[in-house]
Amino acid sequence: MGKLFETVSEKFKSYVMPTYAPSIMFVRGKDARLWDDDGNEYLDFASGIAVCSLGHCNDRVTAAIQEQCAKLVHVSNLYMNEVMPLLAEKLVKNSIAGGKVFFCNSGAEANEGMIKLARKYGNRTGRNHIISMDNSFHGRTLATLAATGRAKYRKGFEEEMPGFTQVPFNDFEALKAAVTPKTCGIMLEMLQGEGGVIPADKEYLQKVRALCDEKDILLLCDEVQCGMGRLGTRFAYQKFGVEPDIISMAKAIANGFPMGAVLAGPKCADVFEVGNHASTFGGTPLACAAALAVQDAFDQDQVLENCEKEGAFLREELSRLAGNYSFVKGVRGMGLMIGIVLDRPAGGLAGLLLKDKMVALTAGETVLRLVPPLTITRKDSLLAVEKISKALAEFAKTEGIA
């Protein structure tokens, strides 16, 4: 750690609430690389937790931000800005026909908006109950915590907001049994991120969609982490062939500039009326310009094709490595959202990678989560495999296992 880190760390401890405990300070980034305050270079396979999906300081996004911030950064949503409708049109035309968009600033805000929209839809007939999944993660606000299927995040924040029930993921009979006359929505991730990089089963999703159609229940899809190209399609649901009624998105939507969105299909696109919901900073000209640049990259830079290609390569290479170790249970995921599943906590493995100047994440305690930029090169994929191979061997030695 450099002197700059030490200086800033003291101020952090004195003036910042201790909700995080950072041990490294990054001062610069480009593509799949980060540099700390000592000048050390890191291979980034976390992307700010699936945020900088076009890599750090992407040229398209940087240029769009620079151009827009010299023109107009913010104007109240009481007035029109020219960029927001362009982005909404781009999102809708590439997803649910007849949909409409509400813009906000984060994944939790997007999920909060999705929950409010579902309840307003259901409350017209006296329904406000939402079913979500065990091991899901939907955010840190009180409503999104209540929807989250991991009780540890709710500790200390009781009493829980009522109206939510969790059921096992990919278990249709359990889901069906949890439906009541009050149920207005079923909320899920097409691929659970924080819960352990667990994909939904396609047949399960088809049954859920049919159940929702039968009972006039809204299918709510949280694409905050698994969407925006991460699975190899622009929207995660497109990988599974089951269309939701509402989609939430954030993280990668503007490649690191804070933004979130709720996209509602025609069934509930006009449920919100003037004054029902709002966001001071939602859909600013600057945020929308950054997000439009991301959409342009999808259209013009073969980003999704590269995600599919490098994702398949990494999963194959990592599966080969996994076969060498009894403590590795397998490799799962889609596109460039990949989990190496262990039979023990994965934090030690992530720590060894960080020591070797590679940034990775954990998920669900026992999974090493890899979410590199969708623009990752084959050279960097090979480097990642090399570093993971080295870390697995060292982890086995440290743990006294094979």
Short mmCIF file of C-alpha atoms in Angstrom, two decimals:
data_model
loop_
_atom_site.label_atom_id
_atom_site.label_comp_id
_atom_site.label_asym_id
_atom_site.label_seq_id
_atom_site.Cartn_x
_atom_site.Cartn_y
_atom_site.Cartn_z
CA MET A 1 0.00 0.00 0.00
CA GLY A 2 1.27 3.42 -0.97
CA LYS A 3 1.39 6.65 1.00
CA LEU A 4 -1.67 7.96 -0.82
CA PHE A 5 -3.70 4.96 0.37
CA GLU A 6 -2.54 5.52 3.95
CA THR A 7 -3.51 9.19 3.85
CA VAL A 8 -6.90 8.59 2.27
CA SER A 9 -7.55 5.58 4.52
CA GLU A 10 -7.24 7.74 7.64
CA LYS A 11 -9.81 10.18 6.28
CA PHE A 12 -12.03 7.26 5.26
CA LYS A 13 -11.99 5.88 8.80
CA SER A 14 -12.68 9.31 10.28
CA TYR A 15 -15.41 10.56 7.98
CA VAL A 16 -17.02 7.70 6.03
CA MET A 17 -19.61 5.33 7.52
CA PRO A 18 -18.01 1.87 7.83
CA THR A 19 -20.26 -0.04 5.43
CA TYR A 20 -17.20 -1.12 3.42
CA ALA A 21 -13.65 -2.09 4.39
CA PRO A 22 -11.47 -1.45 1.32
CA SER A 23 -7.89 -2.76 1.40
CA ILE A 24 -6.73 -1.44 -1.99
CA MET A 25 -7.19 1.89 -3.72
CA PHE A 26 -7.46 1.95 -7.50
CA VAL A 27 -6.61 5.24 -9.15
CA ARG A 28 -6.83 4.47 -12.87
CA GLY A 29 -8.46 1.99 -15.24
CA LYS A 30 -8.52 1.13 -18.92
CA ASP A 31 -10.33 -1.78 -20.58
CA ALA A 32 -9.73 -4.88 -18.39
CA ARG A 33 -6.94 -3.26 -16.35
CA LEU A 34 -6.81 -1.36 -13.06
CA TRP A 35 -3.86 0.37 -11.42
CA ASP A 36 -3.46 1.00 -7.70
CA ASP A 37 -1.82 4.01 -6.04
CA ASP A 38 1.54 2.19 -6.08
CA GLY A 39 1.35 1.71 -9.85
CA ASN A 40 0.62 -2.04 -9.68
CA GLU A 41 -1.42 -3.36 -12.62
CA TYR A 42 -4.38 -5.71 -12.04
CA LEU A 43 -6.43 -7.86 -14.39
CA ASP A 44 -10.05 -6.98 -13.62
CA PHE A 45 -12.51 -9.88 -13.72
CA ALA A 46 -15.02 -8.12 -11.47
CA SER A 47 -15.83 -5.03 -13.58
CA GLY A 48 -17.04 -3.14 -10.54
CA ILE A 49 -19.46 -6.05 -9.86
CA ALA A 50 -20.63 -6.41 -13.48
CA VAL A 51 -20.82 -2.65 -14.03
CA CYS A 52 -18.04 -1.64 -16.44
CA SER A 53 -19.03 -4.21 -19.04
CA LEU A 54 -17.36 -2.34 -21.91
CA GLY A 55 -14.19 -2.04 -19.83
CA HIS A 56 -12.90 0.92 -17.88
CA CYS A 57 -12.93 4.31 -19.59
CA ASN A 58 -14.48 2.95 -22.79
CA ASP A 59 -13.78 5.39 -25.62
CA ARG A 60 -17.42 5.56 -26.79
CA VAL A 61 -18.82 6.21 -23.34
CA THR A 62 -16.07 8.67 -22.43
CA ALA A 63 -16.66 10.69 -25.59
CA ALA A 64 -20.44 10.71 -25.03
CA ILE A 65 -20.05 11.91 -21.43
CA GLN A 66 -17.56 14.62 -22.40
CA GLU A 67 -19.77 15.91 -25.19
CA GLN A 68 -22.97 15.91 -23.14
CA CYS A 69 -21.50 17.40 -19.96
CA ALA A 70 -20.36 20.42 -21.98
CA LYS A 71 -23.94 20.86 -23.19
CA LEU A 72 -26.37 19.99 -20.36
CA VAL A 73 -25.81 17.80 -17.30
CA HIS A 74 -29.12 18.01 -15.44
CA VAL A 75 -32.58 19.40 -15.83
CA SER A 76 -35.58 18.58 -13.65
CA ASN A 77 -37.92 15.89 -14.93
CA LEU A 78 -40.62 18.55 -14.77
CA TYR A 79 -39.14 19.49 -18.15
CA MET A 80 -38.28 17.45 -21.23
CA ASN A 81 -34.72 16.53 -22.12
CA GLU A 82 -33.94 15.39 -25.63
CA VAL A 83 -31.81 12.35 -24.75
CA MET A 84 -34.14 10.39 -22.44
CA PRO A 85 -36.77 9.45 -25.08
CA LEU A 86 -34.02 8.32 -27.47
CA LEU A 87 -32.67 5.89 -24.88
CA ALA A 88 -36.15 4.67 -23.93
CA GLU A 89 -36.91 4.01 -27.61
CA LYS A 90 -33.65 2.07 -28.03
CA LEU A 91 -34.37 -0.12 -24.98
CA VAL A 92 -37.98 -0.82 -25.92
CA LYS A 93 -37.26 -1.58 -29.59
CA ASN A 94 -34.71 -4.17 -28.50
CA SER A 95 -36.96 -5.82 -25.90
CA ILE A 96 -40.71 -5.85 -25.16
CA ALA A 97 -42.89 -4.43 -27.93
CA GLY A 98 -45.23 -1.76 -26.64
CA GLY A 99 -43.18 -1.19 -23.50
CA LYS A 100 -42.37 2.03 -21.68
CA VAL A 101 -39.45 2.99 -19.40
CA PHE A 102 -38.98 4.77 -16.06
CA PHE A 103 -35.42 5.93 -15.32
CA CYS A 104 -33.72 6.03 -11.92
CA ASN A 105 -30.18 5.73 -10.52
CA SER A 106 -29.44 2.23 -9.20
CA GLY A 107 -30.46 -1.40 -9.12
CA ALA A 108 -32.22 -1.07 -5.77
CA GLU A 109 -34.16 1.92 -7.10
CA ALA A 110 -35.08 -0.01 -10.23
CA ASN A 111 -36.32 -2.98 -8.20
CA GLU A 112 -38.17 -0.66 -5.83
CA GLY A 113 -39.89 0.90 -8.85
CA MET A 114 -40.72 -2.54 -10.25
CA ILE A 115 -42.25 -3.58 -6.91
CA LYS A 116 -44.30 -0.38 -6.70
CA LEU A 117 -45.52 -0.81 -10.26
CA ALA A 118 -46.55 -4.44 -9.61
CA ARG A 119 -48.41 -3.46 -6.44
CA LYS A 120 -50.22 -0.60 -8.13
CA TYR A 121 -51.25 -3.01 -10.90
CA GLY A 122 -52.42 -5.62 -8.38
CA ASN A 123 -54.08 -3.22 -5.97
CA ARG A 124 -56.72 -2.43 -8.56
CA THR A 125 -58.13 -5.86 -7.66
CA GLY A 126 -56.96 -5.96 -4.02
CA ARG A 127 -53.68 -7.83 -4.62
CA ASN A 128 -50.28 -6.79 -3.25
CA HIS A 129 -48.40 -10.04 -2.49
CA ILE A 130 -45.11 -10.76 -4.29
CA ILE A 131 -43.28 -14.09 -4.43
CA SER A 132 -39.49 -14.05 -4.82
CA MET A 133 -36.79 -16.71 -4.68
CA ASP A 134 -34.51 -18.19 -2.03
CA ASN A 135 -30.91 -16.98 -2.44
CA SER A 136 -32.04 -14.03 -4.54
CA PHE A 137 -30.64 -10.54 -4.11
CA HIS A 138 -32.65 -7.47 -5.07
CA GLY A 139 -31.13 -4.57 -3.13
CA ARG A 140 -30.63 -2.88 0.23
CA THR A 141 -33.73 -0.68 0.58
CA LEU A 142 -36.43 -1.94 2.93
CA ALA A 143 -38.68 -3.23 0.15
CA THR A 144 -35.88 -4.84 -1.87
CA LEU A 145 -34.48 -6.39 1.32
CA ALA A 146 -37.90 -7.93 1.98
CA ALA A 147 -37.84 -9.37 -1.53
CA THR A 148 -34.28 -10.66 -1.14
CA GLY A 149 -34.08 -14.36 -0.37
CA ARG A 150 -31.03 -14.18 1.90
CA ALA A 151 -32.01 -13.48 5.50
CA LYS A 152 -28.50 -12.37 6.55
CA TYR A 153 -28.96 -9.05 4.72
CA ARG A 154 -32.09 -8.28 6.77
CA LYS A 155 -30.50 -8.78 10.20
CA GLY A 156 -30.71 -5.66 12.30
CA PHE A 157 -33.29 -3.96 10.09
CA GLU A 158 -36.44 -5.59 11.45
CA GLU A 159 -39.40 -5.35 11.31
CA GLU A 160 -39.53 -6.66 7.74
CA MET A 161 -41.83 -5.08 5.20
CA PRO A 162 -44.85 -7.38 4.78
CA GLY A 163 -46.20 -8.78 1.53
CA PHE A 164 -43.27 -10.94 0.38
CA THR A 165 -42.77 -14.71 0.35
CA GLN A 166 -39.65 -16.62 -0.76
CA VAL A 167 -39.66 -20.08 -2.34
CA PRO A 168 -36.86 -22.35 -3.64
CA PHE A 169 -35.51 -21.27 -7.03
CA ASN A 170 -36.29 -23.58 -9.97
CA ASP A 171 -38.95 -25.43 -7.92
CA PHE A 172 -42.24 -24.87 -9.74
CA GLU A 173 -44.42 -26.88 -7.36
CA ALA A 174 -43.19 -24.82 -4.39
CA LEU A 175 -43.88 -21.63 -6.32
CA LYS A 176 -47.35 -22.74 -7.37
CA ALA A 177 -48.21 -23.66 -3.77
CA ALA A 178 -47.17 -20.20 -2.56
CA VAL A 179 -49.58 -18.35 -4.88
CA THR A 180 -52.54 -16.85 -3.05
CA PRO A 181 -55.55 -14.79 -4.19
CA LYS A 182 -53.47 -11.75 -3.11
CA THR A 183 -50.47 -12.52 -5.35
CA CYS A 184 -49.76 -9.84 -7.94
CA GLY A 185 -46.16 -10.62 -8.93
CA ILE A 186 -43.46 -13.27 -9.16
CA MET A 187 -39.98 -11.76 -8.95
CA LEU A 188 -36.81 -13.54 -10.04
CA GLU A 189 -33.38 -13.29 -11.63
CA MET A 190 -32.91 -15.28 -14.82
CA LEU A 191 -29.46 -16.06 -13.45
CA GLN A 192 -28.90 -15.51 -9.74
CA GLY A 193 -25.71 -13.56 -9.11
CA GLU A 194 -25.13 -12.99 -5.39
CA GLY A 195 -26.88 -16.30 -4.69
CA GLY A 196 -24.15 -18.32 -6.43
CA VAL A 197 -24.28 -17.84 -10.23
CA ILE A 198 -27.30 -20.13 -10.62
CA PRO A 199 -29.19 -20.10 -13.94
CA ALA A 200 -32.93 -20.56 -14.14
CA ASP A 201 -34.16 -23.72 -15.79
CA LYS A 202 -35.86 -22.96 -19.14
CA GLU A 203 -38.72 -25.41 -18.57
CA TYR A 204 -39.28 -23.91 -15.11
CA LEU A 205 -39.51 -20.41 -16.61
CA GLN A 206 -41.99 -21.58 -19.22
CA LYS A 207 -44.22 -22.97 -16.46
CA VAL A 208 -43.89 -19.75 -14.46
CA ARG A 209 -44.88 -17.70 -17.50
CA ALA A 210 -47.93 -19.91 -18.09
CA LEU A 211 -48.94 -19.63 -14.42
CA CYS A 212 -48.66 -15.85 -14.56
CA ASP A 213 -50.80 -15.73 -17.69
CA GLU A 214 -53.42 -18.01 -16.13
CA LYS A 215 -53.77 -16.00 -12.92
CA ASP A 216 -53.03 -12.46 -14.18
CA ILE A 217 -49.81 -12.30 -12.18
CA LEU A 218 -46.93 -10.13 -13.38
CA LEU A 219 -43.60 -11.81 -14.09
CA LEU A 220 -40.93 -9.45 -12.70
CA CYS A 221 -37.41 -9.98 -14.01
CA ASP A 222 -34.46 -8.51 -12.08
CA GLU A 223 -31.77 -8.01 -14.72
CA VAL A 224 -29.66 -5.63 -12.66
CA GLN A 225 -26.62 -7.93 -12.73
CA CYS A 226 -27.37 -10.56 -15.37
CA GLY A 227 -28.71 -8.16 -18.02
CA MET A 228 -27.23 -5.64 -20.46
CA GLY A 229 -25.30 -8.20 -22.51
CA ARG A 230 -23.81 -10.15 -19.61
CA LEU A 231 -25.27 -13.50 -20.77
CA GLY A 232 -24.56 -12.89 -24.47
CA THR A 233 -27.94 -11.36 -25.33
CA ARG A 234 -28.85 -7.71 -24.80
CA PHE A 235 -31.44 -8.66 -22.17
CA ALA A 236 -31.04 -11.76 -20.01
CA TYR A 237 -34.58 -13.03 -20.62
CA GLN A 238 -33.79 -13.32 -24.35
CA LYS A 239 -31.39 -16.14 -23.51
CA PHE A 240 -34.31 -18.18 -22.13
CA GLY A 241 -37.09 -17.38 -24.58
CA VAL A 242 -39.57 -16.31 -21.87
CA GLU A 243 -40.73 -12.69 -21.91
CA PRO A 244 -41.39 -10.97 -18.56
CA ASP A 245 -43.95 -8.26 -17.89
CA ILE A 246 -41.47 -5.90 -16.20
CA ILE A 247 -37.67 -5.75 -16.33
CA SER A 248 -35.38 -3.91 -13.91
CA MET A 249 -31.88 -2.95 -15.02
CA ALA A 250 -28.91 -0.94 -13.73
CA LYS A 251 -25.19 -1.72 -13.19
CA ALA A 252 -23.88 -1.99 -16.79
CA ILE A 253 -26.59 0.14 -18.43
CA ALA A 254 -24.28 3.20 -18.55
CA ASN A 255 -20.92 1.42 -18.06
CA GLY A 256 -20.23 2.88 -14.63
CA PHE A 257 -22.22 6.09 -14.71
CA PRO A 258 -24.98 5.69 -12.06
CA MET A 259 -28.24 4.69 -13.73
CA GLY A 260 -31.16 2.32 -13.39
CA ALA A 261 -34.37 1.69 -15.30
CA VAL A 262 -37.69 -0.12 -15.13
CA LEU A 263 -39.09 -1.33 -18.46
CA ALA A 264 -42.77 -2.36 -18.37
CA GLY A 265 -44.55 -4.27 -21.11
CA PRO A 266 -47.92 -3.19 -22.52
CA LYS A 267 -49.93 -4.86 -19.73
CA CYS A 268 -48.65 -2.34 -17.18
CA ALA A 269 -46.80 0.32 -19.19
CA ASP A 270 -49.43 2.96 -18.34
CA VAL A 271 -50.19 1.96 -14.73
CA PHE A 272 -48.00 4.73 -13.28
CA GLU A 273 -49.63 8.13 -13.69
CA VAL A 274 -48.26 11.64 -13.20
CA GLY A 275 -47.19 11.98 -9.56
CA ASN A 276 -47.18 8.23 -8.76
CA HIS A 277 -43.40 7.79 -8.83
CA ALA A 278 -40.37 10.03 -9.30
CA SER A 279 -36.59 10.34 -9.22
CA THR A 280 -34.74 13.66 -9.06
CA PHE A 281 -31.72 12.36 -10.93
CA GLY A 282 -33.44 9.67 -12.99
CA GLY A 283 -32.83 9.91 -16.72
CA THR A 284 -30.64 13.02 -16.77
CA PRO A 285 -29.21 14.03 -20.16
CA LEU A 286 -25.73 12.97 -19.00
CA ALA A 287 -26.76 9.52 -17.76
CA CYS A 288 -28.83 8.87 -20.88
CA ALA A 289 -25.98 9.93 -23.17
CA ALA A 290 -23.67 7.43 -21.46
CA ALA A 291 -26.29 4.67 -21.73
CA LEU A 292 -26.94 5.43 -25.41
CA ALA A 293 -23.22 4.97 -26.05
CA VAL A 294 -23.46 1.51 -24.46
CA GLN A 295 -26.36 0.63 -26.76
CA ASP A 296 -24.36 1.88 -29.75
CA ALA A 297 -21.51 -0.42 -28.74
CA PHE A 298 -23.93 -3.37 -28.71
CA ASP A 299 -25.09 -2.40 -32.21
CA GLN A 300 -21.71 -1.70 -33.77
CA ASP A 301 -18.82 -3.29 -31.86
CA GLN A 302 -19.66 -7.04 -31.77
CA VAL A 303 -19.82 -6.90 -27.97
CA LEU A 304 -22.45 -9.63 -27.62
CA GLU A 305 -20.67 -11.91 -30.06
CA ASN A 306 -17.44 -11.49 -28.12
CA CYS A 307 -19.25 -12.26 -24.87
CA GLU A 308 -20.55 -15.55 -26.26
CA LYS A 309 -17.17 -16.52 -27.72
CA GLU A 310 -14.99 -15.67 -24.72
CA GLY A 311 -17.57 -16.97 -22.26
CA ALA A 312 -17.62 -20.37 -23.97
CA PHE A 313 -13.81 -20.43 -24.06
CA LEU A 314 -13.45 -19.56 -20.38
CA ARG A 315 -16.07 -22.05 -19.21
CA GLU A 316 -14.38 -24.82 -21.20
CA GLU A 317 -10.90 -23.99 -19.92
CA LEU A 318 -12.05 -23.56 -16.34
CA SER A 319 -14.00 -26.84 -16.44
CA ARG A 320 -10.79 -28.53 -17.56
CA LEU A 321 -8.94 -27.02 -14.60
CA ALA A 322 -11.75 -27.96 -12.22
CA GLY A 323 -11.31 -31.63 -13.04
CA ASN A 324 -7.88 -31.54 -11.38
CA TYR A 325 -9.20 -30.73 -7.91
CA SER A 326 -11.62 -32.64 -5.70
CA PHE A 327 -12.71 -29.46 -3.89
CA VAL A 328 -13.97 -27.90 -7.13
CA LYS A 329 -17.52 -29.11 -7.76
CA GLY A 330 -17.88 -27.60 -11.21
CA VAL A 331 -18.21 -24.50 -13.36
CA ARG A 332 -21.55 -22.90 -14.21
CA GLY A 333 -22.97 -19.78 -15.77
CA MET A 334 -23.76 -18.23 -19.13
CA GLY A 335 -21.98 -15.73 -21.32
CA LEU A 336 -19.45 -13.89 -19.19
CA MET A 337 -21.16 -14.52 -15.86
CA ILE A 338 -19.23 -17.53 -14.61
CA GLY A 339 -19.01 -19.31 -11.27
CA ILE A 340 -16.36 -21.76 -10.09
CA VAL A 341 -18.18 -23.80 -7.45
CA LEU A 342 -16.17 -25.07 -4.47
CA ASP A 343 -17.07 -27.34 -1.57
CA ARG A 344 -15.86 -24.68 0.88
CA PRO A 345 -15.74 -20.87 1.21
CA ALA A 346 -14.27 -19.21 -1.87
CA GLY A 347 -12.90 -16.10 -0.14
CA GLY A 348 -9.44 -17.60 0.23
CA LEU A 349 -9.25 -18.32 -3.49
CA ALA A 350 -10.32 -14.76 -4.34
CA GLY A 351 -7.65 -13.50 -1.94
CA LEU A 352 -4.93 -15.51 -3.66
CA LEU A 353 -5.98 -14.08 -7.03
CA LEU A 354 -5.87 -10.55 -5.66
CA LYS A 355 -2.38 -11.22 -4.35
CA ASP A 356 -1.47 -12.23 -7.93
CA LYS A 357 -2.97 -8.97 -9.24
CA MET A 358 -6.29 -10.33 -10.49
CA VAL A 359 -9.61 -8.99 -9.21
CA ALA A 360 -12.44 -11.53 -8.82
CA LEU A 361 -15.55 -11.85 -6.65
CA THR A 362 -17.28 -14.44 -4.53
CA ALA A 363 -20.98 -15.37 -4.61
CA GLY A 364 -23.08 -17.46 -2.27
CA GLU A 365 -20.05 -18.03 0.00
CA THR A 366 -18.66 -21.04 -1.93
CA VAL A 367 -18.50 -19.69 -5.49
CA LEU A 368 -15.74 -17.71 -7.18
CA ARG A 369 -17.59 -15.29 -9.47
CA LEU A 370 -16.04 -14.01 -12.69
CA VAL A 371 -17.65 -11.09 -14.51
CA PRO A 372 -14.98 -9.59 -16.80
CA PRO A 373 -15.71 -6.91 -19.39
CA LEU A 374 -17.77 -8.20 -22.30
CA THR A 375 -14.98 -6.82 -24.49
CA ILE A 376 -12.34 -9.09 -22.92
CA THR A 377 -9.64 -10.26 -25.34
CA ARG A 378 -8.47 -13.83 -25.82
CA LYS A 379 -5.06 -12.79 -24.53
CA ASP A 380 -6.61 -11.64 -21.25
CA SER A 381 -8.84 -14.72 -21.06
CA LEU A 382 -5.72 -16.88 -21.30
CA LEU A 383 -3.99 -14.78 -18.65
CA ALA A 384 -6.98 -15.23 -16.35
CA VAL A 385 -6.95 -19.00 -16.82
CA GLU A 386 -3.23 -19.02 -16.03
CA LYS A 387 -3.73 -17.02 -12.84
CA ILE A 388 -6.71 -19.14 -11.73
CA SER A 389 -4.73 -22.32 -12.36
CA LYS A 390 -1.92 -21.01 -10.19
CA ALA A 391 -4.35 -19.89 -7.47
CA LEU A 392 -6.16 -23.25 -7.40
CA ALA A 393 -2.87 -25.08 -6.93
CA GLU A 394 -1.84 -22.72 -4.12
CA PHE A 395 -5.30 -22.94 -2.54
CA ALA A 396 -5.11 -26.74 -2.52
CA LYS A 397 -1.71 -26.57 -0.86
CA THR A 398 -2.87 -24.02 1.72
CA GLU A 399 -6.00 -26.03 2.54
CA GLY A 400 -4.12 -29.34 2.57
CA ILE A 401 -6.36 -30.87 -0.10
CA ALA A 402 -6.11 -32.20 -3.63
#
